mmCIF file of C-alpha atoms in Angstrom:
data_model
loop_
_atom_site.group_PDB
_atom_site.id
_atom_site.type_symbol
_atom_site.label_atom_id
_atom_site.label_comp_id
_atom_site.label_asym_id
_atom_site.label_seq_id
_atom_site.Cartn_x
_atom_site.Cartn_y
_atom_site.Cartn_z
ATOM 1 C CA MET A 11 24.133 -79.506 -26.228
ATOM 2 C CA GLU A 12 25.183 -80.051 -22.581
ATOM 3 C CA THR A 13 28.708 -80.938 -23.557
ATOM 4 C CA LEU A 14 28.789 -77.800 -25.834
ATOM 5 C CA VAL A 15 27.823 -75.614 -22.807
ATOM 6 C CA ALA A 16 30.496 -77.396 -20.687
ATOM 7 C CA ASP A 17 33.121 -76.854 -23.333
ATOM 8 C CA VAL A 18 32.411 -73.181 -23.735
ATOM 9 C CA LEU A 19 32.455 -72.702 -19.898
ATOM 10 C CA LEU A 20 35.787 -74.550 -19.624
ATOM 11 C CA THR A 21 37.155 -72.509 -22.677
ATOM 12 C CA PHE A 22 36.242 -69.440 -20.540
ATOM 13 C CA LEU A 23 38.120 -70.737 -17.606
ATOM 14 C CA VAL A 24 41.269 -71.098 -19.601
ATOM 15 C CA VAL A 25 40.845 -67.398 -21.208
ATOM 16 C CA ILE A 26 40.283 -66.014 -17.720
ATOM 17 C CA ALA A 27 43.209 -67.989 -16.274
ATOM 18 C CA VAL A 28 45.417 -66.688 -19.218
ATOM 19 C CA GLY A 29 44.185 -63.094 -18.406
ATOM 20 C CA ILE A 30 45.010 -63.476 -14.562
ATOM 21 C CA ILE A 31 48.628 -64.428 -15.561
ATOM 22 C CA VAL A 32 49.149 -61.573 -18.161
ATOM 23 C CA LEU A 33 47.530 -58.781 -16.016
ATOM 24 C CA ARG A 34 49.816 -56.410 -14.071
ATOM 25 C CA ASP A 35 47.060 -54.835 -12.267
ATOM 26 C CA LEU A 36 46.541 -56.903 -9.087
ATOM 27 C CA LEU A 37 43.022 -55.482 -8.524
ATOM 28 C CA ALA A 38 41.882 -56.578 -11.901
ATOM 29 C CA ALA A 39 43.351 -60.022 -11.394
ATOM 30 C CA VAL A 40 41.459 -60.389 -8.120
ATOM 31 C CA ILE A 41 38.285 -59.453 -9.823
ATOM 32 C CA LEU A 42 39.203 -61.933 -12.585
ATOM 33 C CA LEU A 43 39.630 -64.640 -9.948
ATOM 34 C CA GLY A 44 36.080 -64.181 -8.707
ATOM 35 C CA ALA A 45 34.651 -64.432 -12.305
ATOM 36 C CA TYR A 46 36.900 -67.746 -12.569
ATOM 37 C CA SER A 47 35.100 -68.985 -9.514
ATOM 38 C CA LEU A 48 31.822 -68.028 -10.902
ATOM 39 C CA THR A 49 32.507 -69.634 -14.227
ATOM 40 C CA ALA A 50 33.692 -72.773 -12.561
ATOM 41 C CA ALA A 51 30.439 -72.917 -10.485
ATOM 42 C CA GLY A 52 28.451 -72.594 -13.762
ATOM 43 C CA ALA A 53 30.483 -75.645 -15.093
ATOM 44 C CA PHE A 54 29.682 -77.525 -11.936
ATOM 45 C CA VAL A 55 26.087 -76.819 -12.444
ATOM 46 C CA VAL A 56 26.048 -78.173 -16.051
ATOM 47 C CA MET A 57 27.632 -81.232 -14.693
ATOM 48 C CA ASP A 58 24.825 -81.642 -12.099
ATOM 49 C CA ALA A 59 27.091 -81.106 -9.017
ATOM 50 C CA VAL A 60 24.823 -78.364 -7.363
ATOM 51 C CA ASP A 61 26.059 -78.633 -4.075
ATOM 52 C CA VAL A 62 29.875 -78.233 -5.205
ATOM 53 C CA ALA A 63 28.704 -75.303 -7.495
ATOM 54 C CA PHE A 64 27.049 -73.613 -4.428
ATOM 55 C CA THR A 65 30.087 -73.881 -2.343
ATOM 56 C CA GLU A 66 32.334 -72.620 -5.329
ATOM 57 C CA ALA A 67 30.199 -69.651 -5.902
ATOM 58 C CA ALA A 68 29.964 -68.667 -2.004
ATOM 59 C CA VAL A 69 33.556 -69.366 -1.176
ATOM 60 C CA GLY A 70 35.433 -68.896 -4.436
ATOM 61 C CA SER A 71 33.881 -65.781 -5.877
ATOM 62 C CA GLY A 72 32.480 -64.400 -2.586
ATOM 63 C CA ILE A 73 34.618 -64.691 0.453
ATOM 64 C CA SER A 74 38.090 -65.301 -1.160
ATOM 65 C CA THR A 75 37.613 -62.202 -3.491
ATOM 66 C CA ILE A 76 36.952 -60.164 -0.310
ATOM 67 C CA LEU A 77 40.088 -61.622 1.545
ATOM 68 C CA PHE A 78 42.236 -61.004 -1.574
ATOM 69 C CA LEU A 79 40.969 -57.504 -1.583
ATOM 70 C CA GLY A 80 41.928 -57.293 1.984
ATOM 71 C CA ALA A 81 45.237 -58.511 1.425
ATOM 72 C CA LEU A 82 45.687 -56.019 -1.531
ATOM 73 C CA SER A 83 45.106 -53.165 0.777
ATOM 74 C CA PHE A 84 48.620 -54.005 2.439
ATOM 75 C CA THR A 85 50.281 -53.732 -0.983
ATOM 76 C CA LYS A 86 50.291 -51.834 -4.128
ATOM 77 C CA HIS A 87 47.898 -52.404 -6.934
ATOM 78 C CA GLU A 88 50.403 -52.786 -9.560
ATOM 79 C CA GLN A 89 52.749 -55.915 -9.741
ATOM 80 C CA LYS A 90 56.334 -55.104 -9.796
ATOM 81 C CA PRO A 91 58.086 -55.272 -13.214
ATOM 82 C CA ARG A 92 59.928 -58.446 -13.064
ATOM 83 C CA GLY A 93 63.726 -58.650 -13.895
ATOM 84 C CA ASN A 94 65.072 -61.551 -15.573
ATOM 85 C CA ASP A 95 63.206 -64.733 -14.867
ATOM 86 C CA SER A 96 65.178 -67.412 -13.455
ATOM 87 C CA TRP A 97 65.296 -70.353 -15.717
ATOM 88 C CA VAL A 98 65.181 -72.720 -12.848
ATOM 89 C CA ALA A 99 61.860 -71.228 -11.885
ATOM 90 C CA VAL A 100 60.508 -71.604 -15.545
ATOM 91 C CA LEU A 101 61.756 -75.119 -15.735
ATOM 92 C CA PHE A 102 60.164 -75.881 -12.311
ATOM 93 C CA VAL A 103 56.705 -74.559 -13.463
ATOM 94 C CA VAL A 104 56.678 -76.326 -16.805
ATOM 95 C CA VAL A 105 57.785 -79.760 -15.223
ATOM 96 C CA THR A 106 55.119 -79.260 -12.487
ATOM 97 C CA GLY A 107 52.320 -78.200 -15.130
ATOM 98 C CA ALA A 108 53.517 -81.264 -17.433
ATOM 99 C CA LEU A 109 53.172 -83.647 -14.559
ATOM 100 C CA LEU A 110 49.644 -82.331 -13.754
ATOM 101 C CA ILE A 111 48.486 -82.735 -17.248
ATOM 102 C CA TYR A 112 50.144 -86.168 -17.404
ATOM 103 C CA GLY A 113 48.080 -86.995 -14.182
ATOM 104 C CA THR A 114 44.824 -86.001 -15.772
ATOM 105 C CA LEU A 115 45.352 -88.590 -18.756
ATOM 106 C CA ASP A 116 44.582 -91.321 -16.164
ATOM 107 C CA MET A 117 41.207 -89.828 -15.364
ATOM 108 C CA PRO A 118 38.097 -91.047 -17.067
ATOM 109 C CA TYR A 119 36.358 -88.863 -19.591
ATOM 110 C CA TYR A 120 33.310 -86.957 -18.700
ATOM 111 C CA GLY A 121 30.419 -89.284 -18.625
ATOM 112 C CA SER A 122 32.581 -92.213 -19.581
ATOM 113 C CA ALA A 123 31.131 -95.632 -19.022
ATOM 114 C CA THR A 124 34.434 -97.205 -17.850
ATOM 115 C CA SER A 125 34.887 -94.589 -14.881
ATOM 116 C CA ALA A 126 35.273 -96.154 -11.465
ATOM 117 C CA ALA A 127 31.854 -94.999 -10.485
ATOM 118 C CA GLN A 128 30.242 -97.006 -13.381
ATOM 119 C CA THR A 129 32.392 -100.084 -13.089
ATOM 120 C CA ASN A 130 31.857 -100.424 -9.372
ATOM 121 C CA PRO A 131 28.211 -99.494 -9.029
ATOM 122 C CA ASP A 132 27.678 -101.164 -5.560
ATOM 123 C CA LEU A 133 28.373 -98.021 -3.649
ATOM 124 C CA ALA A 134 26.543 -95.540 -5.868
ATOM 125 C CA VAL A 135 23.623 -97.752 -6.350
ATOM 126 C CA ARG A 136 23.439 -98.465 -2.640
ATOM 127 C CA PHE A 137 23.434 -94.829 -1.733
ATOM 128 C CA LEU A 138 20.857 -93.883 -4.421
ATOM 129 C CA GLN A 139 18.440 -96.851 -3.482
ATOM 130 C CA GLN A 140 18.993 -97.206 0.237
ATOM 131 C CA SER A 141 19.830 -93.767 1.647
ATOM 132 C CA GLY A 142 16.140 -92.769 1.730
ATOM 133 C CA SER A 143 15.159 -95.674 4.135
ATOM 134 C CA GLU A 144 18.442 -95.811 5.976
ATOM 135 C CA VAL A 145 19.085 -92.098 6.538
ATOM 136 C CA GLY A 146 16.142 -90.227 5.288
ATOM 137 C CA PRO A 147 16.979 -86.746 3.635
ATOM 138 C CA PRO A 148 15.923 -86.490 0.017
ATOM 139 C CA ASN A 149 19.040 -84.752 -0.743
ATOM 140 C CA ILE A 150 21.579 -87.757 -1.084
ATOM 141 C CA VAL A 151 24.674 -85.524 -0.904
ATOM 142 C CA THR A 152 23.576 -84.495 2.544
ATOM 143 C CA SER A 153 23.078 -88.043 3.682
ATOM 144 C CA VAL A 154 26.600 -89.067 2.355
ATOM 145 C CA LEU A 155 28.298 -85.859 3.801
ATOM 146 C CA ALA A 156 26.657 -85.958 7.269
ATOM 147 C CA SER A 157 25.758 -89.505 7.803
ATOM 148 C CA TYR A 158 27.718 -92.023 5.814
ATOM 149 C CA ARG A 159 30.862 -89.848 5.802
ATOM 150 C CA GLY A 160 30.216 -88.020 8.968
ATOM 151 C CA TYR A 161 33.678 -88.851 10.154
ATOM 152 C CA ASP A 162 35.222 -87.190 7.003
ATOM 153 C CA THR A 163 33.096 -84.018 7.689
ATOM 154 C CA LEU A 164 34.210 -83.952 11.240
ATOM 155 C CA GLY A 165 37.765 -83.828 9.913
ATOM 156 C CA GLU A 166 36.915 -81.095 7.405
ATOM 157 C CA THR A 167 35.457 -78.964 10.208
ATOM 158 C CA MET A 168 38.480 -79.350 12.289
ATOM 159 C CA VAL A 169 40.531 -78.135 9.226
ATOM 160 C CA VAL A 170 38.387 -75.022 9.077
ATOM 161 C CA PHE A 171 38.721 -74.518 12.783
ATOM 162 C CA ALA A 172 42.460 -75.008 12.676
ATOM 163 C CA ALA A 173 42.641 -72.486 9.820
ATOM 164 C CA GLY A 174 40.784 -69.931 11.955
ATOM 165 C CA MET A 175 43.020 -70.673 14.818
ATOM 166 C CA ALA A 176 46.086 -70.301 12.762
ATOM 167 C CA VAL A 177 45.030 -66.957 11.524
ATOM 168 C CA LEU A 178 44.091 -65.688 14.867
ATOM 169 C CA SER A 179 47.483 -66.748 16.224
ATOM 170 C CA LEU A 180 49.261 -65.133 13.436
ATOM 171 C CA LEU A 181 47.266 -61.875 13.194
ATOM 172 C CA GLY A 182 44.842 -61.520 16.048
ATOM 173 C CA LEU A 183 46.587 -62.202 19.302
ATOM 174 C CA LYS A 184 47.484 -59.569 21.903
ATOM 175 C CA ARG A 185 50.833 -58.216 21.408
ATOM 176 C CA ARG A 186 52.670 -58.935 24.563
ATOM 177 C CA ARG A 187 55.555 -56.523 24.820
ATOM 178 C CA PRO A 188 57.025 -55.376 28.204
ATOM 179 C CA GLY A 189 55.584 -52.029 29.250
ATOM 180 C CA LEU A 190 53.113 -51.698 26.210
ATOM 181 C CA GLU A 191 49.600 -52.665 26.578
ATOM 182 C CA ALA A 192 48.073 -53.334 23.129
ATOM 183 C CA PRO A 193 44.300 -53.235 22.589
ATOM 184 C CA GLU A 194 42.798 -56.585 22.880
ATOM 185 C CA ASP A 195 41.089 -56.852 19.417
ATOM 186 C CA ALA A 196 43.264 -55.695 16.697
ATOM 187 C CA PRO A 197 46.144 -53.219 15.769
ATOM 188 C CA GLY A 198 43.715 -51.017 13.934
ATOM 189 C CA ASP A 199 42.033 -49.675 17.097
ATOM 190 C CA THR A 200 43.364 -46.849 19.214
ATOM 191 C CA PRO A 201 44.193 -48.114 22.671
ATOM 192 C CA GLY A 202 41.254 -47.891 25.318
ATOM 193 C CA GLU A 203 38.552 -47.249 22.708
ATOM 194 C CA THR A 204 35.782 -49.726 22.989
ATOM 195 C CA PRO A 205 33.473 -50.304 20.047
ATOM 196 C CA ALA A 206 30.692 -48.597 21.956
ATOM 197 C CA ASP A 207 32.840 -45.408 22.054
ATOM 198 C CA ALA A 208 33.507 -45.769 18.336
ATOM 199 C CA LEU A 209 29.634 -45.696 17.726
ATOM 200 C CA ASP A 210 29.061 -42.184 19.362
ATOM 201 C CA GLU A 211 31.318 -40.335 17.056
ATOM 202 C CA PRO A 212 31.680 -40.635 13.321
ATOM 203 C CA PRO A 213 34.387 -43.157 12.280
ATOM 204 C CA THR A 214 37.415 -41.260 11.081
ATOM 205 C CA SER A 215 38.387 -42.561 7.808
ATOM 206 C CA ARG A 216 42.106 -43.011 6.888
ATOM 207 C CA HIS A 217 41.493 -42.277 3.251
ATOM 208 C CA THR A 218 41.099 -38.539 3.614
ATOM 209 C CA MET B 15 26.665 -30.329 9.478
ATOM 210 C CA LYS B 16 29.969 -31.766 9.040
ATOM 211 C CA LEU B 17 29.983 -34.476 6.431
ATOM 212 C CA TYR B 18 32.279 -37.435 7.417
ATOM 213 C CA PRO B 19 33.765 -39.573 4.707
ATOM 214 C CA ARG B 20 31.463 -42.519 5.171
ATOM 215 C CA GLN B 21 28.358 -40.396 4.596
ATOM 216 C CA ARG B 22 29.331 -40.137 0.923
ATOM 217 C CA HIS B 23 28.192 -43.726 0.559
ATOM 218 C CA ARG B 24 24.588 -43.088 1.656
ATOM 219 C CA VAL B 25 23.042 -45.088 -1.203
ATOM 220 C CA LEU B 26 25.291 -47.937 -0.569
ATOM 221 C CA GLN B 27 24.464 -47.893 3.206
ATOM 222 C CA VAL B 28 20.588 -47.799 2.640
ATOM 223 C CA VAL B 29 20.711 -50.627 0.042
ATOM 224 C CA THR B 30 23.007 -52.645 2.298
ATOM 225 C CA LYS B 31 20.668 -52.210 5.296
ATOM 226 C CA LEU B 32 17.866 -53.518 3.110
ATOM 227 C CA ILE B 33 19.781 -56.495 1.692
ATOM 228 C CA ILE B 34 21.464 -57.755 4.948
ATOM 229 C CA PRO B 35 18.151 -59.341 6.502
ATOM 230 C CA PHE B 36 17.673 -61.243 3.400
ATOM 231 C CA VAL B 37 21.151 -62.568 3.072
ATOM 232 C CA MET B 38 20.908 -63.836 6.697
ATOM 233 C CA MET B 39 17.453 -65.308 6.023
ATOM 234 C CA PHE B 40 18.901 -67.013 2.891
ATOM 235 C CA GLY B 41 21.888 -68.411 5.007
ATOM 236 C CA LEU B 42 19.447 -69.861 7.518
ATOM 237 C CA TYR B 43 17.341 -71.359 4.641
ATOM 238 C CA VAL B 44 20.371 -72.995 3.228
ATOM 239 C CA GLN B 45 21.384 -74.265 6.685
ATOM 240 C CA PHE B 46 18.105 -75.854 7.677
ATOM 241 C CA HIS B 47 16.861 -76.869 4.155
ATOM 242 C CA GLY B 48 19.952 -78.597 3.265
ATOM 243 C CA ASP B 49 18.275 -81.976 3.722
ATOM 244 C CA TYR B 50 15.878 -81.180 0.876
ATOM 245 C CA GLY B 51 17.960 -78.921 -1.527
ATOM 246 C CA PRO B 52 21.382 -78.117 -2.176
ATOM 247 C CA GLY B 53 23.270 -76.633 0.643
ATOM 248 C CA GLY B 54 24.349 -77.432 4.197
ATOM 249 C CA GLY B 55 26.349 -76.234 7.056
ATOM 250 C CA PHE B 56 29.351 -75.091 5.121
ATOM 251 C CA GLN B 57 27.558 -73.069 2.465
ATOM 252 C CA ALA B 58 25.097 -71.775 4.985
ATOM 253 C CA GLY B 59 28.028 -70.569 7.327
ATOM 254 C CA VAL B 60 29.670 -68.669 4.398
ATOM 255 C CA ILE B 61 26.476 -66.911 3.385
ATOM 256 C CA PHE B 62 25.604 -65.926 6.850
ATOM 257 C CA SER B 63 29.065 -64.597 7.462
ATOM 258 C CA THR B 64 28.737 -62.640 4.222
ATOM 259 C CA ALA B 65 26.050 -60.423 5.793
ATOM 260 C CA PHE B 66 28.496 -59.290 8.515
ATOM 261 C CA ILE B 67 31.190 -58.785 6.089
ATOM 262 C CA LEU B 68 29.145 -56.728 3.989
ATOM 263 C CA HIS B 69 28.141 -54.701 7.018
ATOM 264 C CA GLY B 70 31.833 -54.316 7.867
ATOM 265 C CA LEU B 71 32.739 -53.159 4.340
ATOM 266 C CA ILE B 72 30.033 -50.423 4.125
ATOM 267 C CA PHE B 73 29.839 -49.242 7.687
ATOM 268 C CA GLY B 74 33.301 -49.687 8.891
ATOM 269 C CA LEU B 75 34.865 -52.386 11.057
ATOM 270 C CA GLN B 76 34.428 -50.658 14.323
ATOM 271 C CA ARG B 77 30.591 -50.593 14.014
ATOM 272 C CA THR B 78 30.601 -54.350 12.937
ATOM 273 C CA ARG B 79 32.605 -55.190 15.933
ATOM 274 C CA ALA B 80 30.151 -53.468 18.066
ATOM 275 C CA VAL B 81 27.482 -55.986 16.863
ATOM 276 C CA LEU B 82 29.544 -59.063 16.947
ATOM 277 C CA SER B 83 32.687 -58.873 19.027
ATOM 278 C CA PRO B 84 35.731 -61.137 18.339
ATOM 279 C CA ALA B 85 35.263 -62.820 21.602
ATOM 280 C CA ILE B 86 31.962 -64.220 20.605
ATOM 281 C CA LEU B 87 33.315 -65.327 17.288
ATOM 282 C CA ARG B 88 36.118 -67.244 19.112
ATOM 283 C CA ILE B 89 33.393 -68.776 21.153
ATOM 284 C CA MET B 90 31.433 -69.663 17.952
ATOM 285 C CA MET B 91 34.462 -71.317 16.406
ATOM 286 C CA CYS B 92 34.813 -73.582 19.348
ATOM 287 C CA ALA B 93 31.117 -74.227 20.147
ATOM 288 C CA GLY B 94 30.497 -75.434 16.493
ATOM 289 C CA LEU B 95 33.278 -78.022 16.606
ATOM 290 C CA LEU B 96 32.245 -78.986 20.198
ATOM 291 C CA LEU B 97 28.659 -79.531 19.045
ATOM 292 C CA TYR B 98 29.941 -81.908 16.145
ATOM 293 C CA CYS B 99 32.267 -83.773 18.598
ATOM 294 C CA GLY B 100 29.655 -83.897 21.361
ATOM 295 C CA THR B 101 27.237 -85.422 18.990
ATOM 296 C CA GLY B 102 29.760 -88.162 18.293
ATOM 297 C CA ILE B 103 30.498 -88.639 22.125
ATOM 298 C CA VAL B 104 26.761 -88.905 22.731
ATOM 299 C CA THR B 105 26.213 -91.615 20.220
ATOM 300 C CA ILE B 106 29.079 -93.586 21.808
ATOM 301 C CA LEU B 107 27.633 -93.063 25.251
ATOM 302 C CA LEU B 108 24.120 -94.302 23.909
ATOM 303 C CA GLY B 109 25.631 -97.482 22.924
ATOM 304 C CA GLY B 110 26.404 -96.858 19.124
ATOM 305 C CA ASN B 111 29.463 -96.134 17.067
ATOM 306 C CA LEU B 112 31.084 -92.934 16.660
ATOM 307 C CA LEU B 113 28.507 -90.529 14.846
ATOM 308 C CA ASP B 114 26.068 -93.423 14.398
ATOM 309 C CA TYR B 115 23.016 -91.358 14.714
ATOM 310 C CA ASN B 116 20.584 -94.335 14.849
ATOM 311 C CA VAL B 117 20.828 -94.461 18.569
ATOM 312 C CA LEU B 118 19.748 -90.849 19.115
ATOM 313 C CA ALA B 119 16.073 -91.624 19.017
ATOM 314 C CA HIS B 120 13.726 -94.652 19.224
ATOM 315 C CA ASP B 121 13.201 -94.518 15.474
ATOM 316 C CA PRO B 122 16.534 -94.878 13.580
ATOM 317 C CA LEU B 123 15.263 -92.431 10.911
ATOM 318 C CA HIS B 124 14.304 -89.826 13.657
ATOM 319 C CA GLY B 125 17.808 -90.339 15.120
ATOM 320 C CA GLN B 126 19.486 -89.827 11.806
ATOM 321 C CA HIS B 127 17.368 -86.520 11.252
ATOM 322 C CA TRP B 128 18.305 -85.292 14.691
ATOM 323 C CA GLY B 129 22.178 -86.247 14.146
ATOM 324 C CA ILE B 130 22.418 -84.570 10.619
ATOM 325 C CA PHE B 131 20.640 -81.501 12.088
ATOM 326 C CA THR B 132 23.071 -80.985 15.049
ATOM 327 C CA VAL B 133 26.141 -81.890 13.060
ATOM 328 C CA GLU B 134 25.248 -79.484 10.136
ATOM 329 C CA LEU B 135 24.434 -76.738 12.721
ATOM 330 C CA GLY B 136 27.950 -77.380 14.363
ATOM 331 C CA VAL B 137 29.643 -77.030 10.955
ATOM 332 C CA GLY B 138 27.484 -73.762 10.211
ATOM 333 C CA ILE B 139 28.529 -72.148 13.415
ATOM 334 C CA THR B 140 32.092 -72.956 13.126
ATOM 335 C CA VAL B 141 32.403 -71.811 9.409
ATOM 336 C CA THR B 142 30.489 -68.464 10.324
ATOM 337 C CA GLY B 143 32.910 -67.812 13.183
ATOM 338 C CA VAL B 144 36.099 -68.615 11.242
ATOM 339 C CA MET B 145 35.016 -66.647 8.146
ATOM 340 C CA ILE B 146 33.986 -63.490 10.027
ATOM 341 C CA SER B 147 36.946 -63.838 12.093
ATOM 342 C CA LEU B 148 39.185 -64.048 9.016
ATOM 343 C CA PHE B 149 37.665 -60.938 7.692
ATOM 344 C CA TYR B 150 38.181 -59.086 11.007
ATOM 345 C CA ASN B 151 41.832 -59.942 11.234
ATOM 346 C CA PHE B 152 42.569 -58.991 7.565
ATOM 347 C CA ALA B 153 40.667 -55.946 7.568
ATOM 348 C CA SER B 154 41.815 -54.529 10.743
ATOM 349 C CA ARG B 155 45.505 -54.635 9.746
ATOM 350 C CA ARG B 156 45.096 -51.999 7.140
ATOM 351 C CA SER B 157 46.339 -49.239 9.407
ATOM 352 C CA ASP B 158 49.666 -50.752 10.243
#
């Protein structure tokens, strides 16, 4: 039963992915991307990876959908009709896809008894049996992430920080042009208007 | 009375005002309950930032900026990472290895508890700052 549910969810993923490729309407494609992440989160729940599912649902179908929508507002909602496809591009995509599928052939089947986690049980058994007395939290994922592998999580936090800094340096910095004093926050504001001023009067929408 | 465009979304605004406290509360729950259930700093940061992003979508970016200015976000991004690194440095100063929380308290288990708490808090603060700041920067370029 569990494998059946997982199979159905994974089939949904393939269908949604094909839909995203086929669709010309970018807005619908972004919404489908959110649905893709939510379905993937469901598949993770079925596979008992609750923490991963949580992250996928929050980041994949929440934040990234909104960021994609923000990016969509710079461009048109319709994909440009393509001219003749370059055969080099098609070849590149086919070869990359074939390599990726070839790479999955080495991976153990779901629940396989010969997977690395099963044949080298020392680490998993150690975490399951000892983490309660060594670290404490009942959620072993937290113990592994924050304590046993705290150094890795430090690196991940630095990656998030670096991503934020990169976006700030590309989009959010002051524009230093001679003779032109740009507003501190963002190009969207009119110069000299502080957020407090904006509160007093109704915000003028640009959609009118 | 002049009806300005955002007043057309009255229902959305009222519902948003009702929802936002619960979203923030759930974010805090995920943050501090991560030891016992699924969740942790990363997920909590994302959920907490969702509350501000929702506010920005419904009420307009200018008002959200008045609540939480980009300068505070930049401080948050740095403070979270510094909290994490600082925990590591404190463990070294107390005679342990980097991020070896056992030395943080007399009882190793208490030390682990404090260490995980601070580290997850650092992750949460950084992720919140980065996510909201990403949204600010993307959404504010619309008028260019």
